[in-house]
C-alpha positions as a LaTeX table, in Angstrom:
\begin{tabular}{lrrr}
\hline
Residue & $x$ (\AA) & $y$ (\AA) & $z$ (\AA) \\
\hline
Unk1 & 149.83 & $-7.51$ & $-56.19$ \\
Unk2 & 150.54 & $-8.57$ & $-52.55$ \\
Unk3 & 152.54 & $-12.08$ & $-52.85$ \\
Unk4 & 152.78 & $-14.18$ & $-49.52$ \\
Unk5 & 155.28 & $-16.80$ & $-49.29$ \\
Unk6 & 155.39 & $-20.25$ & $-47.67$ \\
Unk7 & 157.84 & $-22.66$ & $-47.70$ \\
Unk8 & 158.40 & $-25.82$ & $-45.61$ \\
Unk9 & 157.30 & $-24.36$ & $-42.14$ \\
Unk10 & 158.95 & $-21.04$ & $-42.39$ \\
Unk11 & 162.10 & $-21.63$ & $-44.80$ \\
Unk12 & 163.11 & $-19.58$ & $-47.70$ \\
Unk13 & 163.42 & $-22.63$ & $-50.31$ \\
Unk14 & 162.20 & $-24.97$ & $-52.68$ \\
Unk15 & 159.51 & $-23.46$ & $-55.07$ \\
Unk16 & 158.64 & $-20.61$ & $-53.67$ \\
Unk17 & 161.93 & $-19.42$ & $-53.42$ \\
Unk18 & 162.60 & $-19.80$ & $-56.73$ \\
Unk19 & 159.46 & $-17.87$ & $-57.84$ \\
Unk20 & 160.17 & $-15.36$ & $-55.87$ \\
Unk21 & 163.82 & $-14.99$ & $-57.02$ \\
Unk22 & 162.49 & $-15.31$ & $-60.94$ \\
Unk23 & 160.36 & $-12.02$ & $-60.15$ \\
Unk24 & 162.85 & $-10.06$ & $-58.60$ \\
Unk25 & 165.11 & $-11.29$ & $-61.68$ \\
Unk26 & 162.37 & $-9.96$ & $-63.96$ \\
Unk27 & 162.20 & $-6.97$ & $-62.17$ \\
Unk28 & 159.46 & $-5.96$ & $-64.65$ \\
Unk29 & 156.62 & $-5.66$ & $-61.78$ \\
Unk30 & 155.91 & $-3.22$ & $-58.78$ \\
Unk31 & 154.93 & $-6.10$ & $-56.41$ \\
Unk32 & 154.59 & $-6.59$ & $-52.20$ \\
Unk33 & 156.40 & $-9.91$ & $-51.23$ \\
Unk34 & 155.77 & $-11.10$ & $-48.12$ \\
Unk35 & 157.51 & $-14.49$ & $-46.28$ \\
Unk36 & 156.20 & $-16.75$ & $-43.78$ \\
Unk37 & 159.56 & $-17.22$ & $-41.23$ \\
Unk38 & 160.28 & $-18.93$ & $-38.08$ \\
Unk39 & 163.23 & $-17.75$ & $-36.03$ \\
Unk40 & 164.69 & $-21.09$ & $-36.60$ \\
Unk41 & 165.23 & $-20.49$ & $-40.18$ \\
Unk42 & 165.85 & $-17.07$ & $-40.19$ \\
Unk43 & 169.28 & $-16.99$ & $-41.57$ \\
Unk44 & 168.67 & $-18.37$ & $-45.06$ \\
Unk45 & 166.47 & $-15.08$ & $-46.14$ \\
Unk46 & 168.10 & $-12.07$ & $-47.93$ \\
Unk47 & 168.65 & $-9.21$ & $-45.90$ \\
Unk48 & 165.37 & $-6.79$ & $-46.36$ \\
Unk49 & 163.04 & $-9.34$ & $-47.04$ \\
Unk50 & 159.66 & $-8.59$ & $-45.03$ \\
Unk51 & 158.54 & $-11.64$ & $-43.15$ \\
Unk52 & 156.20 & $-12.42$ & $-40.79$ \\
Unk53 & 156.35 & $-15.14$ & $-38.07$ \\
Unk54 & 154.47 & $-18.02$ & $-39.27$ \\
Unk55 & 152.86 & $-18.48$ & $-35.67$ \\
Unk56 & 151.45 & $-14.86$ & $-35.12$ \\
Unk57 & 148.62 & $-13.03$ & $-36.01$ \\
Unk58 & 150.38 & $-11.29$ & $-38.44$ \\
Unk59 & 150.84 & $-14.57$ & $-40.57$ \\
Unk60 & 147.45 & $-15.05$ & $-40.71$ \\
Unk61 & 146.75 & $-11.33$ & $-41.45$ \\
Unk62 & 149.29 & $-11.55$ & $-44.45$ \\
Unk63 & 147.26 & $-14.50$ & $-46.05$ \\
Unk64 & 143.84 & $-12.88$ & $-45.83$ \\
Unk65 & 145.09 & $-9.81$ & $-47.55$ \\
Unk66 & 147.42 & $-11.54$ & $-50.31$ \\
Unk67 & 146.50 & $-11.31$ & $-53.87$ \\
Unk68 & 148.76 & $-14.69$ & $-54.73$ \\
Unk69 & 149.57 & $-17.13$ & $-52.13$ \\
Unk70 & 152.38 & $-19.60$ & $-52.99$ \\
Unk71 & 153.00 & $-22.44$ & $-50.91$ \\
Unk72 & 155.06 & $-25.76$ & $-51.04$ \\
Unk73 & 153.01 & $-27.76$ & $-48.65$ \\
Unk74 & 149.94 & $-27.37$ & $-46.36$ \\
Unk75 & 148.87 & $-24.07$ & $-44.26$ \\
Unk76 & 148.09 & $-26.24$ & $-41.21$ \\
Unk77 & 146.87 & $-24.05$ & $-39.44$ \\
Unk78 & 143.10 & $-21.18$ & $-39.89$ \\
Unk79 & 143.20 & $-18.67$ & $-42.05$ \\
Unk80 & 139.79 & $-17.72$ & $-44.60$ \\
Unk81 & 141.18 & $-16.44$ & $-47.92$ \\
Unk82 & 139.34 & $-13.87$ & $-49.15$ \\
Unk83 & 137.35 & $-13.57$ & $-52.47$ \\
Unk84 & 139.94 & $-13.19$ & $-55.65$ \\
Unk85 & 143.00 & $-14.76$ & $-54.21$ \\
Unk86 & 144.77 & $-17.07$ & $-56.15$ \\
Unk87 & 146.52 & $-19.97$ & $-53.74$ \\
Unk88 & 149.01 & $-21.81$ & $-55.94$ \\
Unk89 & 150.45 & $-25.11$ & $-54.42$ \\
Unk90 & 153.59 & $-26.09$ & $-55.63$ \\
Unk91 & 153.80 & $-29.22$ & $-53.41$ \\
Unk92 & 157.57 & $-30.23$ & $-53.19$ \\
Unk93 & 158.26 & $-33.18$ & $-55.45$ \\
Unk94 & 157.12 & $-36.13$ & $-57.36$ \\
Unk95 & 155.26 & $-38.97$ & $-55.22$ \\
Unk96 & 157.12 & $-42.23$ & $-54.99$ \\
Unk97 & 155.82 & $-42.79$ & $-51.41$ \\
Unk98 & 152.04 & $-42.70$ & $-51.05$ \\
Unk99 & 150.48 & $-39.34$ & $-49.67$ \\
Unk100 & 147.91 & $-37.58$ & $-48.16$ \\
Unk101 & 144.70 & $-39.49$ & $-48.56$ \\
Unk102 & 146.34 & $-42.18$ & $-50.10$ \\
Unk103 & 148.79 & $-42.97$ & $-46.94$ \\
Unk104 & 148.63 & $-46.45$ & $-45.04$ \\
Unk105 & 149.06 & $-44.37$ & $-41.45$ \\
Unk106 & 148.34 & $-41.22$ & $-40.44$ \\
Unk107 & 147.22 & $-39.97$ & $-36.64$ \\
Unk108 & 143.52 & $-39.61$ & $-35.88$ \\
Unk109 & 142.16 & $-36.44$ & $-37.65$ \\
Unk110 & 145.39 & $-35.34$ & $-39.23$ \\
Unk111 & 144.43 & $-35.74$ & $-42.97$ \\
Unk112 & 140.78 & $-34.34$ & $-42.50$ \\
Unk113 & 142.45 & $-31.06$ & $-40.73$ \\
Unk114 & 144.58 & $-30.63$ & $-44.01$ \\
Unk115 & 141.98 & $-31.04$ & $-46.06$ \\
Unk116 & 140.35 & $-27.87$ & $-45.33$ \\
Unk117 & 143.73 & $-26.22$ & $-46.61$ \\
Unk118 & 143.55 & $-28.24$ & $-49.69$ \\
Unk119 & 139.75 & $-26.94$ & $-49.99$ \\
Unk120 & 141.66 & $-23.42$ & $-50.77$ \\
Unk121 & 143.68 & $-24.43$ & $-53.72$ \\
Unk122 & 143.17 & $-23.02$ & $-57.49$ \\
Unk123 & 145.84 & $-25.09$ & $-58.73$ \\
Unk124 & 148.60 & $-27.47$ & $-58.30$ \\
Unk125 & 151.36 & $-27.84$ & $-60.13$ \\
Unk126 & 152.43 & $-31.64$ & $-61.11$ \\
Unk127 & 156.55 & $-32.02$ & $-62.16$ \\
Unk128 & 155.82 & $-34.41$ & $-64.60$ \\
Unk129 & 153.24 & $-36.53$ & $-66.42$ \\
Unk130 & 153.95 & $-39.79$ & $-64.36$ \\
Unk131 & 153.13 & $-37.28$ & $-61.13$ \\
Unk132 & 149.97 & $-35.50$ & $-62.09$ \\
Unk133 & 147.74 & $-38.86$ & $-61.25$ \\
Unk134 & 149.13 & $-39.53$ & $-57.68$ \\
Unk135 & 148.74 & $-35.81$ & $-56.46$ \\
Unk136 & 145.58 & $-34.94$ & $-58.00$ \\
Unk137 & 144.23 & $-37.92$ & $-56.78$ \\
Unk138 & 145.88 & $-38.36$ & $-53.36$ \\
Unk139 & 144.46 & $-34.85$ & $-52.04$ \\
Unk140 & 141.30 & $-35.52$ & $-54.37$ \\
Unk141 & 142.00 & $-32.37$ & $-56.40$ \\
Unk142 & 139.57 & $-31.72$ & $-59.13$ \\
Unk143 & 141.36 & $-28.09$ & $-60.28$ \\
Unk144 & 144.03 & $-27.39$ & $-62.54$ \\
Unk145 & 146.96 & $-29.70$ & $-62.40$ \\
Unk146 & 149.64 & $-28.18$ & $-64.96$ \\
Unk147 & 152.59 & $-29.82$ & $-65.67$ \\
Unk148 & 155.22 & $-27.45$ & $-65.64$ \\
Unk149 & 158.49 & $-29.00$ & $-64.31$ \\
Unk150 & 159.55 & $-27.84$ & $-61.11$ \\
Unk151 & 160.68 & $-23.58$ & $-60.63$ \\
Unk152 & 163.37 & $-24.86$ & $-57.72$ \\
Unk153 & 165.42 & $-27.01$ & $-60.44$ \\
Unk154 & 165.70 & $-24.53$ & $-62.91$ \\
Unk155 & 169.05 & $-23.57$ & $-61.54$ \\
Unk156 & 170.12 & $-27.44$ & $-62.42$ \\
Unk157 & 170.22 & $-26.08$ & $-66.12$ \\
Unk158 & 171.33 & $-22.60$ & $-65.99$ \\
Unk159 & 174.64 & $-21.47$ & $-67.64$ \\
Unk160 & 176.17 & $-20.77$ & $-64.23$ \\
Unk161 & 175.32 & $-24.53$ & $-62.36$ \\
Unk162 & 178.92 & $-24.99$ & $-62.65$ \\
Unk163 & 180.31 & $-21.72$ & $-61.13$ \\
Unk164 & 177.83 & $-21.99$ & $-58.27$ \\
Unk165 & 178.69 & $-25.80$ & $-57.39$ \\
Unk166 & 182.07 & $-24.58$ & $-57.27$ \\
Unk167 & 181.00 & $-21.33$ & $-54.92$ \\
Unk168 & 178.76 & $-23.77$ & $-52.68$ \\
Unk169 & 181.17 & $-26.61$ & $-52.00$ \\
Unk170 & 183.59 & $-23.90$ & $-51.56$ \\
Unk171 & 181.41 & $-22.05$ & $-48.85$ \\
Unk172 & 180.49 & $-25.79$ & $-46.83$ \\
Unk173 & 184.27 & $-26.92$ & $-46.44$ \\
Unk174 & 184.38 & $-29.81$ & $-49.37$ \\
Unk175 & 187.62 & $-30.38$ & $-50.08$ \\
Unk176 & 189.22 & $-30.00$ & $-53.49$ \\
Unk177 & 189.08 & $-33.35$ & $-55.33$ \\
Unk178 & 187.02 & $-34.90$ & $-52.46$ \\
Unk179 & 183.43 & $-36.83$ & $-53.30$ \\
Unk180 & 180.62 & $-35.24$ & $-51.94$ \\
Unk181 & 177.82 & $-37.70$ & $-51.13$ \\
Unk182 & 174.42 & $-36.26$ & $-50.36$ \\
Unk183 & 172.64 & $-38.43$ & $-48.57$ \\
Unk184 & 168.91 & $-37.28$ & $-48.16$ \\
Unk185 & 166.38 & $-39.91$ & $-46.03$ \\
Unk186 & 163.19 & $-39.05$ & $-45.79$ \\
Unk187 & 161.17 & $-39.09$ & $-42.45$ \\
Unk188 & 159.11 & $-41.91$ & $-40.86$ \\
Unk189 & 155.73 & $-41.39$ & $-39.76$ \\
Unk190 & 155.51 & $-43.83$ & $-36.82$ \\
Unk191 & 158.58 & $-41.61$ & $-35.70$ \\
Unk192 & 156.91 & $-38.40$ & $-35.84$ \\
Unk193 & 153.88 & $-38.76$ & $-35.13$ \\
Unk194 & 152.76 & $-42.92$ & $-33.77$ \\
Unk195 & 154.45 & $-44.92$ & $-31.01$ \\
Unk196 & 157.56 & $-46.42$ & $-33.57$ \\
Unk197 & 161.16 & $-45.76$ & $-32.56$ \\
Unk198 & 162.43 & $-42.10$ & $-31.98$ \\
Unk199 & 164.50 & $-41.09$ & $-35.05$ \\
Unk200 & 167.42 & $-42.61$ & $-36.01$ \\
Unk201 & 170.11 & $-42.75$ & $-39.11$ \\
Unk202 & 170.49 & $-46.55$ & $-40.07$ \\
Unk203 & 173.71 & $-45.79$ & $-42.08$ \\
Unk204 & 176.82 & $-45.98$ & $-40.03$ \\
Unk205 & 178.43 & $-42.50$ & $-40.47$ \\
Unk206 & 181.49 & $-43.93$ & $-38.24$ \\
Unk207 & 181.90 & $-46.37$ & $-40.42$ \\
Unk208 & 181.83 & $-44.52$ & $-43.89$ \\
Unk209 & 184.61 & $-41.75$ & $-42.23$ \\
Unk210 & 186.64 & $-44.69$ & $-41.60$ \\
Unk211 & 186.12 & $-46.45$ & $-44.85$ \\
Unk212 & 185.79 & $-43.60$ & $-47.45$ \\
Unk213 & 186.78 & $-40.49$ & $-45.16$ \\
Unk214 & 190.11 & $-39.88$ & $-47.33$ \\
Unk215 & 188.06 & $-39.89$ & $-50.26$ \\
Unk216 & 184.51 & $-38.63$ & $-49.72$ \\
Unk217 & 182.40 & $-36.18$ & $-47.50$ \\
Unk218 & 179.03 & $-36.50$ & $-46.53$ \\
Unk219 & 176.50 & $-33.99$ & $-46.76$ \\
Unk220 & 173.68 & $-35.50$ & $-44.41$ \\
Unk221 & 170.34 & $-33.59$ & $-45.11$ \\
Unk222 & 167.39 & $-34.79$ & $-43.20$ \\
Unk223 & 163.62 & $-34.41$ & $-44.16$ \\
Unk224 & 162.37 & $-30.52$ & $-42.88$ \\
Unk225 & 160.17 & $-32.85$ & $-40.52$ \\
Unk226 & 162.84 & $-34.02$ & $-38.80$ \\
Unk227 & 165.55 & $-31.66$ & $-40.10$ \\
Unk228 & 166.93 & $-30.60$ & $-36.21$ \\
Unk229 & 166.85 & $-34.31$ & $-34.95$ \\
Unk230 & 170.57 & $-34.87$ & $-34.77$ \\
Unk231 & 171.97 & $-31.51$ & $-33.95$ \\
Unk232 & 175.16 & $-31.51$ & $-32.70$ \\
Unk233 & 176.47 & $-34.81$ & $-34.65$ \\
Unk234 & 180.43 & $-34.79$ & $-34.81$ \\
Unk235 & 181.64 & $-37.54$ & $-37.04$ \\
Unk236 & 185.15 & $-36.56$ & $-38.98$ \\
Unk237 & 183.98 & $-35.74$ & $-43.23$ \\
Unk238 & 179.85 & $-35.79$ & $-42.41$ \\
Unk239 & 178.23 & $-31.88$ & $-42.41$ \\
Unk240 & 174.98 & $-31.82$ & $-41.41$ \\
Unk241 & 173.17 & $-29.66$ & $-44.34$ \\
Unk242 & 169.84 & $-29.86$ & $-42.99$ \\
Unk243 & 169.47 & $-26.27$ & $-42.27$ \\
Unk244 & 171.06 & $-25.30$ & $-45.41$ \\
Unk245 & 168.62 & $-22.82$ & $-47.46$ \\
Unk246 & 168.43 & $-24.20$ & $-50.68$ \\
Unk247 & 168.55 & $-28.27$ & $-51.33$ \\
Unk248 & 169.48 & $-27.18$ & $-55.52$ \\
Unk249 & 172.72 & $-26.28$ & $-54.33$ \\
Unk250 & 173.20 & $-29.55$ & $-52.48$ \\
Unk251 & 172.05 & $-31.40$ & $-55.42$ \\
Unk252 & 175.41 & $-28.80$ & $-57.65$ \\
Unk253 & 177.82 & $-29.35$ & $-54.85$ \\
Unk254 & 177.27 & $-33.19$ & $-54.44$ \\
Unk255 & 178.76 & $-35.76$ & $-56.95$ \\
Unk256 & 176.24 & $-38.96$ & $-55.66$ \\
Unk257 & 173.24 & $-39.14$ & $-53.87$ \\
Unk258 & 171.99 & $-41.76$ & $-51.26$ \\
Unk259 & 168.52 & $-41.82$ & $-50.86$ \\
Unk260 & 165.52 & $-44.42$ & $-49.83$ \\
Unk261 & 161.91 & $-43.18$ & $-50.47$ \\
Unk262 & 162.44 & $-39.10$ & $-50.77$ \\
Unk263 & 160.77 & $-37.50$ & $-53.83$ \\
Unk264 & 164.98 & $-35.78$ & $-54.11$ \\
Unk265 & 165.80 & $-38.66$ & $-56.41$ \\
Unk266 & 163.77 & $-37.04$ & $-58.78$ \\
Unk267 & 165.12 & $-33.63$ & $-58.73$ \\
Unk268 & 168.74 & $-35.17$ & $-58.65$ \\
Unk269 & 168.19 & $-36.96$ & $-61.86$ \\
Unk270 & 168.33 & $-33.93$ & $-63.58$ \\
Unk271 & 172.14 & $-33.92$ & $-62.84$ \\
Unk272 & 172.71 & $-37.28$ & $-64.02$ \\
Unk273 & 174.66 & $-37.94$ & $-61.19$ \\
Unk274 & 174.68 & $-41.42$ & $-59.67$ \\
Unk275 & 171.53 & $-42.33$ & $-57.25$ \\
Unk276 & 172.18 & $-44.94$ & $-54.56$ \\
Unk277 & 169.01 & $-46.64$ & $-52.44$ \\
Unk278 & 169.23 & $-47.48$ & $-49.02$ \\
Unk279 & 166.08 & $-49.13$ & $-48.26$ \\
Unk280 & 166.42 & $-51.15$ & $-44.89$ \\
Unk281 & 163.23 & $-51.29$ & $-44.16$ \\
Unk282 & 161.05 & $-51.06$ & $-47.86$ \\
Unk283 & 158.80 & $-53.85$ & $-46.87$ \\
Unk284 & 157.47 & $-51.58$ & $-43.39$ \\
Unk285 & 157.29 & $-48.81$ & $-45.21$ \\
Unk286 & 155.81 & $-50.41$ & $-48.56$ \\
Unk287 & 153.56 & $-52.67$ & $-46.25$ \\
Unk288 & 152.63 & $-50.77$ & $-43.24$ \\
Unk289 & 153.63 & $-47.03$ & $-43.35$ \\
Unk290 & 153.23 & $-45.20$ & $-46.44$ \\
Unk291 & 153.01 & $-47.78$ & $-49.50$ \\
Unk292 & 154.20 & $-46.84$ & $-53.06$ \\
Unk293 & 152.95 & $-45.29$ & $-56.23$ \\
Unk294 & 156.04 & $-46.79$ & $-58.43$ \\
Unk295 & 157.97 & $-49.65$ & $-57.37$ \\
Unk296 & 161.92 & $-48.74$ & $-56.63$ \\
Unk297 & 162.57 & $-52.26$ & $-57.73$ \\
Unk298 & 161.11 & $-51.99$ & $-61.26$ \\
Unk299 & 161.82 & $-47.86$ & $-61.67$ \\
Unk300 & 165.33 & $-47.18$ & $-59.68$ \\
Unk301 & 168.05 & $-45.70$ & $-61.62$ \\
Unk302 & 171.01 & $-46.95$ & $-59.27$ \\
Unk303 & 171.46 & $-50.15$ & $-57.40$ \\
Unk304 & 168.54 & $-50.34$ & $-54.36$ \\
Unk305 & 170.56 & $-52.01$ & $-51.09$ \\
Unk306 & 169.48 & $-53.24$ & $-47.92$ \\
Unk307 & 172.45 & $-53.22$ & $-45.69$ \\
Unk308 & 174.72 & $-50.12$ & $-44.66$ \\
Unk309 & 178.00 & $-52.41$ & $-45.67$ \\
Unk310 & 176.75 & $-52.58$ & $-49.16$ \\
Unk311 & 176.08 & $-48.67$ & $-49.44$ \\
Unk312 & 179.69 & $-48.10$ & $-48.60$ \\
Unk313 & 180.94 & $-50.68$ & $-51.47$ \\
Unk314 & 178.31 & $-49.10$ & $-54.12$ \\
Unk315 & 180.25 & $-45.61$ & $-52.81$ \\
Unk316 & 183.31 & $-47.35$ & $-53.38$ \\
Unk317 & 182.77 & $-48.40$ & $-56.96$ \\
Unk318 & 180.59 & $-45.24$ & $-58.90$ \\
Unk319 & 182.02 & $-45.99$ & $-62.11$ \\
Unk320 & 180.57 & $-49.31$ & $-61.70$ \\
Unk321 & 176.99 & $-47.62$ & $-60.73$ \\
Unk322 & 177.16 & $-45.60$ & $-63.81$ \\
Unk323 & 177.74 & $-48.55$ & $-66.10$ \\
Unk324 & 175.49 & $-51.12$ & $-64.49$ \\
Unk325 & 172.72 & $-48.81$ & $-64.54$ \\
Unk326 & 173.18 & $-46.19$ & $-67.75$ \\
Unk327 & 170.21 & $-47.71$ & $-69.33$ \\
Unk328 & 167.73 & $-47.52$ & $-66.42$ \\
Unk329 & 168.85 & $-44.06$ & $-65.59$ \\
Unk330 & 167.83 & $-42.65$ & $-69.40$ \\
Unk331 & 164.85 & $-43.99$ & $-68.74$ \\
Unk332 & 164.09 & $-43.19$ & $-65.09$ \\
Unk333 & 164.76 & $-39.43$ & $-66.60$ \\
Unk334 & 162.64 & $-40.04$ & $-69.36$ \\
Unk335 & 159.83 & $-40.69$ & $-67.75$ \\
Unk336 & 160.13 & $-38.10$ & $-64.49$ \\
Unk337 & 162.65 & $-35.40$ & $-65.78$ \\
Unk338 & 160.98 & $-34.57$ & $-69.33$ \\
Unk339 & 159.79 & $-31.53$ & $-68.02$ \\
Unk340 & 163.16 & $-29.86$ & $-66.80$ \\
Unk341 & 164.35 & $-27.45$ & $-69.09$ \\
Unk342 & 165.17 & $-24.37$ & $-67.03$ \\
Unk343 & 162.12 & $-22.46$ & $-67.65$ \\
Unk344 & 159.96 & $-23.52$ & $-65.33$ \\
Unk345 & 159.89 & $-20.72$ & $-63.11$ \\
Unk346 & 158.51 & $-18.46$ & $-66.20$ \\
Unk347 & 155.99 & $-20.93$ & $-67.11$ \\
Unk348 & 154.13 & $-20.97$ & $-63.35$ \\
Unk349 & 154.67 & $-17.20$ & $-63.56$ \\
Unk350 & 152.60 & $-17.24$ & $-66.51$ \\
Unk351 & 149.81 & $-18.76$ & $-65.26$ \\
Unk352 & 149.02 & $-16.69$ & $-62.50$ \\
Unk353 & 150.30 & $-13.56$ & $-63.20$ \\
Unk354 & 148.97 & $-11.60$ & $-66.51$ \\
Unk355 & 145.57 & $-11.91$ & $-65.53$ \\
Unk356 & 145.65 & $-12.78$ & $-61.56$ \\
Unk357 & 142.98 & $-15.73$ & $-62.90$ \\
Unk358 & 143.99 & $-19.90$ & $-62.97$ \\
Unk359 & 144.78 & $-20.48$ & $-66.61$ \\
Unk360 & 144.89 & $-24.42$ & $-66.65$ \\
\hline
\end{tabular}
């Protein structure tokens, strides 16, 4: 079979990467794996891995001659796939903010251009039961949604997590003993795309060096929309990740995360690591930009905050997270983590490999 690859614009990550990785592992097939790259993001693929620039011809040649595409977000841009290919969408995490058609902004013609990528799908995969009804209904999907847990987090559960947070923190510069918060915001549309603000990072990174720099680093990884917006930052103990390959060795190397709205919470969980919310603006993007399929109020495992000051004391006192919110937690993993058991890469495998037909 030829495989093509897509992952967030041209990355080798998330999903895909993981599927690809779990064949190679295998290494009980003869197949042709091909990448969609971007010079940008060139550095995170193993050496002799064929790619093709996602903006050339050659892209598009790849994906009308692929047996299996596998993608972790929309191919926005023409291609026809050709009778018997199987497109498998991963997507790239469970839906707490609204999407797709479900969204309370988007720019003029946007969401009907995507659609015609969504038209290709055979199947979707959902991480979770609470998930399955948001996506499948928020790009009005009537094929195959399987739940199979997510392939990117198997590494969360596999015998050597703890040997590879130890190589990863090792290779970024976290000092021994030091906290490592990751701190993953997700994007804004008015920023990208309407006439809002240009981006900006609400939390004060000045004033968590000077508060908790002796103690803690910060590993600042924006949204792949957004991910080169604030190249070149220089505060003392923040790295800016955002480029880094492979988010599931952020989520090993960190110790906490600070998040808002970004479907990462979910993946983190696995962990059972403490989850901070910064949510300075929840009532824009609850009321005007996006909306919400779960409430963070009613559903967050950690304490949800409003002001950078109080981020910085919840930082402060994690033992205090843990205990004020152990209960909440077991459930918030309950309910979107049920499916994790480091084996989902073999399960999607399965259902698109023995045959080369959707098996629902």
């Amino acid at each position: 079979m030829k495989i093509v690859y897509h992952s967030f614009e041209g990355r080798y990550s998330d999903n895909p990467r993981a599927l690809h990785q779990r064949l190679l592992a295998r290494g009980d097939r003869d197949d042709e794996h091909v990448w969609l790259s971007t010079p940008a993001h060139a550095h995170g693929f193993p050496e002799g891995t064929a790619t093709v620039d996602i903006d050339s011809p050659a892209a598009v040649a790849a994906l009308e001659t692929a047996d299996l595409v596998v993608s972790n977000t929309h191919l926005d841009f023409p291609w026809d796939k050709r009778p018997g290919t199987t497109y498998l969408q991963t997507w790239h995490g469970t839906p707490l903010k609204r999407i797709h058609r479900d969204v309370l902004f988007a720019p003029a013609g946007r969401l009907d251009r995507l659609d015609h990528d969504v038209a290709k799908w055979d199947l979707l995969l959902s991480p979770n039961e609470a998930a399955t009804g948001p996506l499948r209904g928020a790009f009005r999907f009537a094929g195959p949604v399987p739940v199979t847990g997510y392939p990117r987090n198997d590494v969360l559960s596999a015998p050597d997590a703890e040997q590879r947070r130890a190589r990863v923190r090792a290779e970024l510069g976290v000092p021994e003993g030091r906290t490592a918060v990751l701190y993953t915001p997700t994007w804004r549309d008015d920023d990208k795309f309407g006439d809002g603000p240009d981006f900006r990072l609400e939390l004060d990174l000045q004033r968590f060096a000077e508060r908790l720099g002796e103690d803690q680093v910060m590993l600042l990884r924006l949204h792949y929309m957004v991910s080169a917006a604030l190249q070149g930052l220089d505060v003392p103990g923040v790295l800016d990740v955002s480029f880094h390959p492979d988010i599931s060795d952020l989520y090993l190397a960190a110790d906490v995360m600070v998040t808002d709205y970004s479907s990462t919470q979910f993946d983190f969980a696995i962990t059972g690591k403490p989850i901070v919310y910064y949510v300075y603006d929840i009532e824009r993007y609850r009321d005007v930009l996006r909306g919400f399929y779960f409430d963070p109020y009613e559903i967050a495992p950690g304490p949800v905050l409003t002001s950078s000051e109080e981020v910085l004391d919840a930082l402060a006192d994690l033992d205090g997270v843990r205990t004020t919110h152990k209960e909440r937690y077991e459930a918030f993993q309950e309910m979107f983590c049920h499916a994790e058991d480091g084996h989902a890469a073999d399960r999607v495998l399965d259902l698109v490999l023995p045959t080369g037909e959707v098996r629902p």
